[in-house]
Short mmCIF file of C-alpha atoms and ligand atoms in Angstrom, two decimals:
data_model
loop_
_atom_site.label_atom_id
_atom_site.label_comp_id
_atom_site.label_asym_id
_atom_site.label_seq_id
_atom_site.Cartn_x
_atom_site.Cartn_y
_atom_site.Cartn_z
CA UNK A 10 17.26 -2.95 5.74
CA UNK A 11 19.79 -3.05 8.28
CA UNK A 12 22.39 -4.71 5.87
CA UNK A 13 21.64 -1.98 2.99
CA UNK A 14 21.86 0.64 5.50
CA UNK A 15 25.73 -0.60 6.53
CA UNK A 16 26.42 -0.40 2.46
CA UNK A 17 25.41 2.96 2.04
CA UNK A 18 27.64 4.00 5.50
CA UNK A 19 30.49 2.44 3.79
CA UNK A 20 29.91 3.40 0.36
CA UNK A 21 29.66 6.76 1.47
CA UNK A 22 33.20 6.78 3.78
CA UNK A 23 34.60 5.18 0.91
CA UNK A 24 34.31 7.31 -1.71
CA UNK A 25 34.06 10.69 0.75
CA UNK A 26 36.14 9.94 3.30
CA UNK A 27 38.74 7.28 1.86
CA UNK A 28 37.70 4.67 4.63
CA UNK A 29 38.81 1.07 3.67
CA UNK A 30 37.40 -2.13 5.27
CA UNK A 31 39.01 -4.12 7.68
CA UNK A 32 38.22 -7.44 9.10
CA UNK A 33 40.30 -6.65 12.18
CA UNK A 34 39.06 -4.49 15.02
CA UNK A 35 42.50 -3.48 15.81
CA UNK A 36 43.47 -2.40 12.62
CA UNK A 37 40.66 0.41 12.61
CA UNK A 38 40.28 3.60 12.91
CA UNK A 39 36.49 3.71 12.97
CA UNK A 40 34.29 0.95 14.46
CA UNK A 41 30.80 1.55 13.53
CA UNK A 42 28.20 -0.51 15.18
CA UNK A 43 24.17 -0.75 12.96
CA UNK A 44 21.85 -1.32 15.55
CA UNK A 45 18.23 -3.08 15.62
CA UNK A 46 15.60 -1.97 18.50
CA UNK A 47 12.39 -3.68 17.62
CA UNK A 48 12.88 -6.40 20.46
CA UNK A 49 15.25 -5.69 23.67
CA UNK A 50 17.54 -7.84 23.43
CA UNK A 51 19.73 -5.63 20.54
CA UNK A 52 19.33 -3.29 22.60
CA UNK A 53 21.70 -4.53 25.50
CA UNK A 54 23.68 -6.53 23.57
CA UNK A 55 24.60 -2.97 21.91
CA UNK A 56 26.54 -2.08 25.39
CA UNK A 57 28.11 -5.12 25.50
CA UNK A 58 29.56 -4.94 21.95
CA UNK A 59 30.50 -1.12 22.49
CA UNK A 60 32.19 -2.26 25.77
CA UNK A 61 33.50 -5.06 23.74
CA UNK A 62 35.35 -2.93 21.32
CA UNK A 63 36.62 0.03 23.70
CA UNK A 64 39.17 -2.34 24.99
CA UNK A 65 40.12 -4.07 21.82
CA UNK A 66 40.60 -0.84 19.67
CA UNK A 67 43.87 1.09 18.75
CA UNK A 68 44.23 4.36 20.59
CA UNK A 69 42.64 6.73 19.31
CA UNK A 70 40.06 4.85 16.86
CA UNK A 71 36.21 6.08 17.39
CA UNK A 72 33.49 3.75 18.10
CA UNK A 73 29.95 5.42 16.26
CA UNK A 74 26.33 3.41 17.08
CA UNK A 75 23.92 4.18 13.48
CA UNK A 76 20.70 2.66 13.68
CA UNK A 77 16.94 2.30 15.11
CA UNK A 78 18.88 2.23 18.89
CA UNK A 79 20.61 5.27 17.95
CA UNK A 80 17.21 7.16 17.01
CA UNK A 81 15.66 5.22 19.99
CA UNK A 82 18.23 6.32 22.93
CA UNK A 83 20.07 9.43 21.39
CA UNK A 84 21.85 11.11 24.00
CA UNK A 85 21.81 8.20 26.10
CA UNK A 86 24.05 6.40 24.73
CA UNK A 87 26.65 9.44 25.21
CA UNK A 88 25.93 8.82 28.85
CA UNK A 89 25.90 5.41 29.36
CA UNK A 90 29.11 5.05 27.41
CA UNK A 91 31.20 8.22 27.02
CA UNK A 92 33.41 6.81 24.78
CA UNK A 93 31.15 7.14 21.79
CA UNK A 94 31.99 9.51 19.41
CA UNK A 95 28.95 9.79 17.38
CA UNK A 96 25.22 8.44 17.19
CA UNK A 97 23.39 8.78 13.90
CA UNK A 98 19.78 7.58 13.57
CA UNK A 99 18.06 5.12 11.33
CA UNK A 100 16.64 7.95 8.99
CA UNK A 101 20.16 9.98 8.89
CA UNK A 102 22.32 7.56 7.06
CA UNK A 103 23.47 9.95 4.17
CA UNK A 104 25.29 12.11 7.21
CA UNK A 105 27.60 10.09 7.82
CA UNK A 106 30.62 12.15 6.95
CA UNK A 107 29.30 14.69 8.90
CA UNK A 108 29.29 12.52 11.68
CA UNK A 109 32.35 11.00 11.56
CA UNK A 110 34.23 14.33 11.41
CA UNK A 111 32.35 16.20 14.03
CA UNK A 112 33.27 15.41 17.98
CA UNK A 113 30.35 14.05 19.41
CA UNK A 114 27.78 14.34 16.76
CA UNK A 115 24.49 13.49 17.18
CA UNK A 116 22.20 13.44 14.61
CA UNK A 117 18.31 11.10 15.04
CA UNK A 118 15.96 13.52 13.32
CA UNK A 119 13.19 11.06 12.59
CA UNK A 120 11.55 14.01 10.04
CA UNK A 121 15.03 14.29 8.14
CA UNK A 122 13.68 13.35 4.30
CA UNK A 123 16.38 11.56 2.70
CA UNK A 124 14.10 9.54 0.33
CA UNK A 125 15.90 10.98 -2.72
CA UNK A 126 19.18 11.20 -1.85
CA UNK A 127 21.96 8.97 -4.19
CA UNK A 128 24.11 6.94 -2.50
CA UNK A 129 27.30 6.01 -3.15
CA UNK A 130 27.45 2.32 -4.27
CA UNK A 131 29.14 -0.82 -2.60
CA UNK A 132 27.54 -4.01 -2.41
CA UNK A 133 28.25 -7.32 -0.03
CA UNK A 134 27.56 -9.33 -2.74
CA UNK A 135 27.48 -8.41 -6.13
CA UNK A 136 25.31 -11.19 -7.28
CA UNK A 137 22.09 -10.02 -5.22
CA UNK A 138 21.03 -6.77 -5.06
CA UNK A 139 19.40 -5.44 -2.31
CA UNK A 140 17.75 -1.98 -3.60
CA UNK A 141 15.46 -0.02 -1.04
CA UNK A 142 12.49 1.26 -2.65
CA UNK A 143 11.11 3.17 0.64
CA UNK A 144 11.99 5.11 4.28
CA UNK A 145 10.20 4.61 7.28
CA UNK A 146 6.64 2.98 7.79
CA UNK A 147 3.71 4.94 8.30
CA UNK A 148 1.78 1.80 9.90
CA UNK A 149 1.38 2.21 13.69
CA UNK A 150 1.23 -1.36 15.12
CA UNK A 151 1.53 -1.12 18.99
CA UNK A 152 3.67 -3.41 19.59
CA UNK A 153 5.98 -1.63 17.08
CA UNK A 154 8.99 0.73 17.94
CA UNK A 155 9.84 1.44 13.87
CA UNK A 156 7.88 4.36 13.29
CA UNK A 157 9.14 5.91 16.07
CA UNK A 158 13.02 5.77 14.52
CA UNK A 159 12.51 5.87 11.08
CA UNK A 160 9.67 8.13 11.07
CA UNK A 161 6.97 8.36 8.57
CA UNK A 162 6.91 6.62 5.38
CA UNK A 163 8.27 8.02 1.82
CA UNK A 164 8.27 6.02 -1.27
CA UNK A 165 11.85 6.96 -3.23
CA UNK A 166 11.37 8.44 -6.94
CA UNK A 167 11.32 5.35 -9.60
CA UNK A 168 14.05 6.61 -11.43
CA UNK A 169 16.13 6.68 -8.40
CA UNK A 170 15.44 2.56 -7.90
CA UNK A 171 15.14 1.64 -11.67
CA UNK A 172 18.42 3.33 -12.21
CA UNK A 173 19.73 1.88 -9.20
CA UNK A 174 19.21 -1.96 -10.27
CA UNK A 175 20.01 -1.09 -13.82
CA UNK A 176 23.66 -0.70 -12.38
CA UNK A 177 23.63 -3.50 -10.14
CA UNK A 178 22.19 -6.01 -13.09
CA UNK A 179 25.03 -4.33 -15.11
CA UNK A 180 27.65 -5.10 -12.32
CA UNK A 181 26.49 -8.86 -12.33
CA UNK A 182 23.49 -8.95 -10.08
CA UNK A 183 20.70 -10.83 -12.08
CA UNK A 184 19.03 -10.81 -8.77
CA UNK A 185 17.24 -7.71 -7.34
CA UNK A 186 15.96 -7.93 -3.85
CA UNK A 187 13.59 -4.67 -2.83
CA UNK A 188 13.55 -3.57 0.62
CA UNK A 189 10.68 -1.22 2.47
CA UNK A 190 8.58 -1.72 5.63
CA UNK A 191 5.37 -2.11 3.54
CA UNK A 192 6.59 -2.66 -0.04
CA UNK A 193 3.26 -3.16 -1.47
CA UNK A 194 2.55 0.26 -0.41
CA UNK A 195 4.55 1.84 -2.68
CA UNK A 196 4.11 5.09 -4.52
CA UNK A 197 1.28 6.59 -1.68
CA UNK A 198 3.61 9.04 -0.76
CA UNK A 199 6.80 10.60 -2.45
CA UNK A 200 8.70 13.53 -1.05
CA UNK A 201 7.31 17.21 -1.07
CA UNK A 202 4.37 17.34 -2.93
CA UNK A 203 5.58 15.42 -6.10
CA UNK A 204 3.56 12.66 -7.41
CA UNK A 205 5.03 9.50 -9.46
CA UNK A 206 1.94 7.85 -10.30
CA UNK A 207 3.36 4.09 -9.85
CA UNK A 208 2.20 1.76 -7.40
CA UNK A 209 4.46 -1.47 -6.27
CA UNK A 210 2.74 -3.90 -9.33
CA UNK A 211 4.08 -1.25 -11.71
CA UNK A 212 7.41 -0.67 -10.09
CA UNK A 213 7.91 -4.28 -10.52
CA UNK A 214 7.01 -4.79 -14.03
CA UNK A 215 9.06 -1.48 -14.81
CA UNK A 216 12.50 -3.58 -12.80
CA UNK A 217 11.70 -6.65 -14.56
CA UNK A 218 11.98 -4.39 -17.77
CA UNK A 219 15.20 -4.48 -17.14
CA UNK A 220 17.15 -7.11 -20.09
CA UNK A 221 19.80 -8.62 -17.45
CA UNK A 222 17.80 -9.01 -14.09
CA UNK A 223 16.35 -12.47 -14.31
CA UNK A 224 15.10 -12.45 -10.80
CA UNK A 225 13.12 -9.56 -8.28
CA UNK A 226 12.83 -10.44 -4.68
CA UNK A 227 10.95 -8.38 -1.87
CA UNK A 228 10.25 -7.76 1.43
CA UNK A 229 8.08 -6.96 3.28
CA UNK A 230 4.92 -6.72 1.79
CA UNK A 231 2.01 -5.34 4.46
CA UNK A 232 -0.97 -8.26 4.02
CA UNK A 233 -3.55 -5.32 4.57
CA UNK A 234 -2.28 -4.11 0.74
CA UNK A 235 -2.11 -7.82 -0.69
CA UNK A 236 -5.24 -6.96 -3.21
CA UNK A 237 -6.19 -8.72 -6.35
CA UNK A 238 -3.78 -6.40 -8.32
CA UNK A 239 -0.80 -7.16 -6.74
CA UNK A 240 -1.47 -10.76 -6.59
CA UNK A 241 -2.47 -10.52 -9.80
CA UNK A 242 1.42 -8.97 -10.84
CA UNK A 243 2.91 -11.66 -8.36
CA UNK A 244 1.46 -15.16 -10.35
CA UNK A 245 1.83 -13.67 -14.29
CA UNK A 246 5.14 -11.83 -14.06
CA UNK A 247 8.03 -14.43 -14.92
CA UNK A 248 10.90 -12.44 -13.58
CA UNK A 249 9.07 -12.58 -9.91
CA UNK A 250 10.18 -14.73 -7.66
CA UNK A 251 7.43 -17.19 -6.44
CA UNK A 252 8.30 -16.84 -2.68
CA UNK A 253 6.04 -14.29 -0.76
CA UNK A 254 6.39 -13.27 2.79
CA UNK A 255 3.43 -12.79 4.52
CA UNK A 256 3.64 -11.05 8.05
CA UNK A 257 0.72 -12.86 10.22
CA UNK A 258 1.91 -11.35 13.45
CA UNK A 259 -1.26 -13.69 14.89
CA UNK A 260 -4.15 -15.56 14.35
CA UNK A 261 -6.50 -14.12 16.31
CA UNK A 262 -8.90 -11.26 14.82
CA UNK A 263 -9.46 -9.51 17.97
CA UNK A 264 -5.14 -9.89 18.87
CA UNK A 265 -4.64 -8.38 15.46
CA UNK A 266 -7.83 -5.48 16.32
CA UNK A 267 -5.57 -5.04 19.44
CA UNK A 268 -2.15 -4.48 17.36
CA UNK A 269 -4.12 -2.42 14.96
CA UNK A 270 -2.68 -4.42 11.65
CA UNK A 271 -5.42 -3.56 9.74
CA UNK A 272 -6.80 -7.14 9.00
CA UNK A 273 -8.79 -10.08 9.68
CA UNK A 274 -7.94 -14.10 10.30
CA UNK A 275 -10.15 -14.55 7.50
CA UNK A 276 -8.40 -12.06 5.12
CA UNK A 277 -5.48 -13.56 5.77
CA UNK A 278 -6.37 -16.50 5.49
CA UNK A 279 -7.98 -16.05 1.94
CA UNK A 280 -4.98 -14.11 0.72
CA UNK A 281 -2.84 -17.08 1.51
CA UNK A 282 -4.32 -19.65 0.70
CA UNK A 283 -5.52 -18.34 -2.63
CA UNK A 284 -1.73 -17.68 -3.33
CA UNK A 285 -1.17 -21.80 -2.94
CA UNK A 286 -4.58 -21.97 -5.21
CA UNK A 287 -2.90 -19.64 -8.30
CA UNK A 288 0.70 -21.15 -7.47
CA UNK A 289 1.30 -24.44 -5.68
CA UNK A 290 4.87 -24.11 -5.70
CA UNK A 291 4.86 -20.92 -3.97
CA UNK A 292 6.66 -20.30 -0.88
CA UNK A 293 5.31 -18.38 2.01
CA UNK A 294 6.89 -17.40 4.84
CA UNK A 295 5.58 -15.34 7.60
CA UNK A 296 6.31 -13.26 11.26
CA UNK A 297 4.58 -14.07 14.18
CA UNK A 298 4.92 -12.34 17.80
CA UNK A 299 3.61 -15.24 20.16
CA UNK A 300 1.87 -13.97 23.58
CA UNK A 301 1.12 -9.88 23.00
CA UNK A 302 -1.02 -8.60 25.69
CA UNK A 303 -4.27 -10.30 26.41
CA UNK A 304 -3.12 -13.41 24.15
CA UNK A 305 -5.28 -15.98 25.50
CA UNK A 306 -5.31 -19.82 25.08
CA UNK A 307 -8.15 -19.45 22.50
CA UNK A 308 -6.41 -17.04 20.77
CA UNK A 309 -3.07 -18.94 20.86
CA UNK A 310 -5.26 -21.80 19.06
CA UNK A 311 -6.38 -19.27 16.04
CA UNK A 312 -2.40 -18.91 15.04
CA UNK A 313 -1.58 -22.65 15.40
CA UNK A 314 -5.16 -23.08 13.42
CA UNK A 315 -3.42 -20.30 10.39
CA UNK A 316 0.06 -21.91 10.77
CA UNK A 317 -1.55 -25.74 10.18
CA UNK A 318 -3.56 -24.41 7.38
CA UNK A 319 -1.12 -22.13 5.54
CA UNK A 320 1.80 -24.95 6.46
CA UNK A 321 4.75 -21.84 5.92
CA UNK A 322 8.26 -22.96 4.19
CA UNK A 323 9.56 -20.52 7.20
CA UNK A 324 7.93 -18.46 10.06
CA UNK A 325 10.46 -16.45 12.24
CA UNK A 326 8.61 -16.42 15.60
CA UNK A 327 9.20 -14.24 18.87
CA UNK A 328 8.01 -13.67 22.16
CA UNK A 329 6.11 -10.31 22.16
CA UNK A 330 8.98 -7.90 23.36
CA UNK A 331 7.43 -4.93 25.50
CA UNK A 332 8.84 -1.44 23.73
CA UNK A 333 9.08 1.91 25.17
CA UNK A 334 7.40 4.48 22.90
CA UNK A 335 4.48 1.74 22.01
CA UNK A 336 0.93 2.08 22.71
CA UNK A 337 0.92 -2.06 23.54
CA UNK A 338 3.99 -1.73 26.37
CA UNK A 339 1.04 0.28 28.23
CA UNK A 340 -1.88 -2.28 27.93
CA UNK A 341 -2.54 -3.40 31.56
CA UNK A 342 -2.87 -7.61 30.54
CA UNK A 343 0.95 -8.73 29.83
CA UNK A 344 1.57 -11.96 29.59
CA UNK A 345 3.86 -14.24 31.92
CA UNK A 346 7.17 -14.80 30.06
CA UNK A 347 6.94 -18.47 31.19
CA UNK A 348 3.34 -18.99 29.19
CA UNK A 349 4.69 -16.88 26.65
CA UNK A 350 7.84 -19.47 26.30
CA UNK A 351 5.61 -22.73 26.32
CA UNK A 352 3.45 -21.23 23.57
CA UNK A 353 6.09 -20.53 21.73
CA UNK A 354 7.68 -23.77 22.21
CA UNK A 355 5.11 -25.44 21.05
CA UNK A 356 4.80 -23.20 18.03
CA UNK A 357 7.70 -24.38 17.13
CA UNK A 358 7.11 -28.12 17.57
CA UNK A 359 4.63 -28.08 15.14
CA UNK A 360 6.43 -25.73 12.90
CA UNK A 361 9.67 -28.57 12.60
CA UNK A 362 6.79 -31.23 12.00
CA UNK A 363 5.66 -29.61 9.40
CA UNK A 364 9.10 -28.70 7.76
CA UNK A 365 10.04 -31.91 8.04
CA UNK A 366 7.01 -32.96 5.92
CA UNK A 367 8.23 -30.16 3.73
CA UNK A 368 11.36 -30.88 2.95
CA UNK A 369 10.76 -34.60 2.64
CA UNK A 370 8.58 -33.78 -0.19
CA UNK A 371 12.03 -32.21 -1.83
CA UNK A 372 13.47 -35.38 -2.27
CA UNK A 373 14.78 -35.79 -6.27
CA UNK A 374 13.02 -32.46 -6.84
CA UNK A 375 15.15 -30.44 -9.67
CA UNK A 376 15.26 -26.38 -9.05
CA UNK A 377 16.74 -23.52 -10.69
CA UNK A 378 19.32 -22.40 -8.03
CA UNK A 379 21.14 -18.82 -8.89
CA UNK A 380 24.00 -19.61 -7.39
CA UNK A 381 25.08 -16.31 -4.66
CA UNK A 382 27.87 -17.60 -2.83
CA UNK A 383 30.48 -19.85 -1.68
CA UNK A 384 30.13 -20.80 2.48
CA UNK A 385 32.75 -21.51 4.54
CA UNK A 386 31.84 -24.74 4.16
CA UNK A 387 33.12 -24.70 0.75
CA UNK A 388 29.87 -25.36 -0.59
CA UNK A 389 28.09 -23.44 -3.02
CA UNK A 390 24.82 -21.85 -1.55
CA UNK A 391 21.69 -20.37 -3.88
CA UNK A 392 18.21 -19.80 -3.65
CA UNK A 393 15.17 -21.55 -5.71
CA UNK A 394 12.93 -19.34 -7.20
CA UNK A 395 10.66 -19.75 -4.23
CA UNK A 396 13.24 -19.30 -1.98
CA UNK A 397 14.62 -22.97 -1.06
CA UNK A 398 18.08 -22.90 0.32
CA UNK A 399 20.33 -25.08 -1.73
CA UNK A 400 23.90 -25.93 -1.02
CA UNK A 401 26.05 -27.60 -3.53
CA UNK A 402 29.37 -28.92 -4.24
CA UNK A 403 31.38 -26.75 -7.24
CA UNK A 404 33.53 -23.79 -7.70
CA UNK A 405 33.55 -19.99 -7.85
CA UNK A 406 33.34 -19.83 -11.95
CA UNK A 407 29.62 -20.67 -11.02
CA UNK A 408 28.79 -17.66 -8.96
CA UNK A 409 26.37 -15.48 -10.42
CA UNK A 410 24.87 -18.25 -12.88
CA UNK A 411 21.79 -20.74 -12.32
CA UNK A 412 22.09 -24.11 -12.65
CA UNK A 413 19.65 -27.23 -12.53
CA UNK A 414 20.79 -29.33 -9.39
CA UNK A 415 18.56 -32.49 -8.09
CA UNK A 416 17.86 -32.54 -4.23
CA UNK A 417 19.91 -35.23 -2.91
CA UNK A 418 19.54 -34.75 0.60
CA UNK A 419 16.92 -32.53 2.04
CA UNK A 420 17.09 -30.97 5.21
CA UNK A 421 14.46 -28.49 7.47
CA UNK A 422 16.84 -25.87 6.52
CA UNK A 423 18.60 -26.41 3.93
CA UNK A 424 18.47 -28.48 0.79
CA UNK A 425 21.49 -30.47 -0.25
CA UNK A 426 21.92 -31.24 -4.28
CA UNK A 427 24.15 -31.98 -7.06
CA UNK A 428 24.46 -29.56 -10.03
CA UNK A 429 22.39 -31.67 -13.47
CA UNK A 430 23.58 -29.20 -15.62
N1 5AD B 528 8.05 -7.84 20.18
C1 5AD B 528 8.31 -8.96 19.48
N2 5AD B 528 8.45 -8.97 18.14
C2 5AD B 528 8.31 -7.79 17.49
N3 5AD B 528 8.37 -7.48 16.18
C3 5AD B 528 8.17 -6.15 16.03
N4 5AD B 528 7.98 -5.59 17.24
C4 5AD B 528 8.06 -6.59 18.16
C5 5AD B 528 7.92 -6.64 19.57
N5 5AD B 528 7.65 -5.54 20.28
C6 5AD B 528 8.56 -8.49 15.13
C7 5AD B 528 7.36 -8.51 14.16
C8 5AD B 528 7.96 -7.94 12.91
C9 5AD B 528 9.40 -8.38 13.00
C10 5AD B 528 10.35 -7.62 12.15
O1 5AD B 528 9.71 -8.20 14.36
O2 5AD B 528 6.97 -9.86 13.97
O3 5AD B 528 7.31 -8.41 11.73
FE1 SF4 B 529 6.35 -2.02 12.58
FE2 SF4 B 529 3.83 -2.45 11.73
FE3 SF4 B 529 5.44 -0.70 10.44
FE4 SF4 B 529 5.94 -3.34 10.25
S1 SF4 B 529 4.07 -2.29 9.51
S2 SF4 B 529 7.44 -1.69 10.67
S3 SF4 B 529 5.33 -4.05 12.29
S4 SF4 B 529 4.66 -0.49 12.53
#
């Protein structure tokens, strides 16, 4: 969201403000740094990085901090570094020129609605698409520092997103990725008091409507709204892509009571592994926070018990971060860091073992790779349908198009092939 976020900023300077991109921090006028807060770690690396560019910039140039840290600290981060000329939260991104042409603007209303407001366009990559389909989460996990900087959820109009991706498939992308806190929430609540009458199966049936997308994406889908009719929309619709990520958070039915997702192990459970029953190629990949408050050893074993059953093609795993403004950085049983570590070590020891298993299995397997860019490397890089990672050896005339390759060479995180045809 992050990423989409930094378009619409430049989009916006762009084509208001005649800003032009420059890879070199001297060069610049502006330096504009997106920030993250859901673990600390962002959070002081944002000091760093401001501190970082105040000595390399040109006199004169302003530094700006957008972002969930900018809701988060606000005025703070005029003290602790007076050099910054502006801070505009997570859910203020369309006032950006505002910002950047008022002396020390700040801006973090987290009730600001800009659900329906049309952004200027610029893409990364022209190929993919990323197209958000919602502001703000209206979940309140307590481990979870996101509602409290982009405020409460809004679904954005259909129009607004169909027409969206309509462009971008036009402009090349036969890929459209859709971006929202809880994507399979979509449609509960619009701005004001209109009503759309869409929920997320419908939205994507209406994208994949579209004649030149070939491919729709998500992320992330809440696993408290995975019900028949979205899995339903998932398996049948072609233009889908069969990879599906699956936020576990953990394994344990009274840790997950305690975070207030909303769900059971069992549920879970079921909803997964009836995915792999409907489509055994599908790839699921999941979140998990390893020792919240009052994770015991038991506990611990109910996540390892989900991770060996569900075997994920990718889990992106973290030590439960303690956030100010949370209802779980009060609860009086935190964990020691050090058992927090081990757990997650050996989280992960099991998770290469079975990725290695994985991606053995990939050996002289032939996928469908849309081809999305070229690495440094040199190599070509695309996705499978369900999500594989595939690097190839070619040129640029093949960005943009899918070809067949054969897995050559597989690897825990990436799959090496030769284009077939
Ligand atoms: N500590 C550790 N991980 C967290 N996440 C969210 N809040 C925290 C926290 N306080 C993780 C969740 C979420 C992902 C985006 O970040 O797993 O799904
Ligand atoms: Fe945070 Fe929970 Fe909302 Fe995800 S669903 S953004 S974890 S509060």
């Amino acid at each position: 969201m992050n990423v989409r976020d930094s378009e619409h900023i430049i989009a916006e300077l762009r084509d208001k403000e005649s800003y032009v991109l420059t890879d070199n921090p001297k060069d610049a006028d502006l330096i504009l740094i997106n920030t993250c807060s859901v673990r600390e770690k962002p959070v002081h690396k944002l000091f760093s990085e401001i501190g970082h560019y105040h000595k390399k910039k040109k006199k004169g140039a302003k530094i700006g901090v957008c972002g969930c840290t900018a809701s988060h600290l606000g005025e703070e981060i005029f003290k602790r570094a007076p050099h910054v000329s502006f801070v505009l939260g997570a859910r203020n991104v369309s006032k950006i020129s505002k910002a950047v042409n008022t002396e020390r603007y700040l801006d973090i209303d987290i009730d600001y609605d800009e659900s329906a407001f049309a952004f200027k366009d610029f893409r990364n990559n022209i190929y993919k698409a990323y197209v958000n389909i919602s502001i703000g989460c209206d979940k309140q996990c307590t481990y979870c520092i996101v509602p409290h900087t982009r405020g409460e959820e809004l679904s954005i109009p259909p129009e607004l997103i169909i027409n969206e991706a309509r462009k971008a498939a036009k402009n090349g992308a036969k890929e459209i990725f859709l971006l929202g806190q809880n994507v399979n929430n979509y449609g509960r609540r619009f701005s004001g008091s209109l009503n759309h009458n869409i929920d997320f199966p419908e939205l994507l049936n209406r994208i994949s409507e579209i004649e030149e997308v070939e491919r729709i994406r998500f992320t992330s889908p809440h696993p408290l709204h995975m019900d028949d009719k979205f899995i339903d929309v998932f398996v049948k619709n072609p233009k889908v892509c069969k990879s599906m990520h699956m936020p576990l958070q953990s394994g344990s039915t009274k840790i997950l009571t305690q975070m207030k997702r909303g769900y059971s192990k069992e549920w879970f459970l079921n909803r997964a592994l009836k995915l792999r029953e409907l489509l055994p190629d599908v790839s699921i990949s999941t979140d998990i926070i390893i020792g919240f408050p009052g994770e015991t050893q038991e506990d611990f074993e109910d996540t390892m018990d989900v991770v060996r059953q569900v075997k994920f093609e990718q889990i992106f795993a973290f030590k439960y971060s303690p956030r100010p403004l949370t209802k779980a950085a009060e609860f009086p049983n935190q964990i020691d860091s050090k058992v927090g570590s081990a757990r997650l070590q050996e989280l992960q020891d099991v998770q290469d073992e079975i990725l290695d298993e994985i991606s053995k299995n990939k050996l002289n397997k032939i996928y469908d790779v849309y081809i999305e860019e070229i690495r440094s490397s040199g190599l070509l890089a695309g996705r499978s349908d369900n999500n594989a990672l595939v690097q190839v050896e070619g040129d640029a005339s093949l960005l943009g198009k899918t070809v067949k390759v054969k897995i050559t060479n597989p690897k825990r995180l990436a799959l090496y092939g030769e284009i077939i045809f």
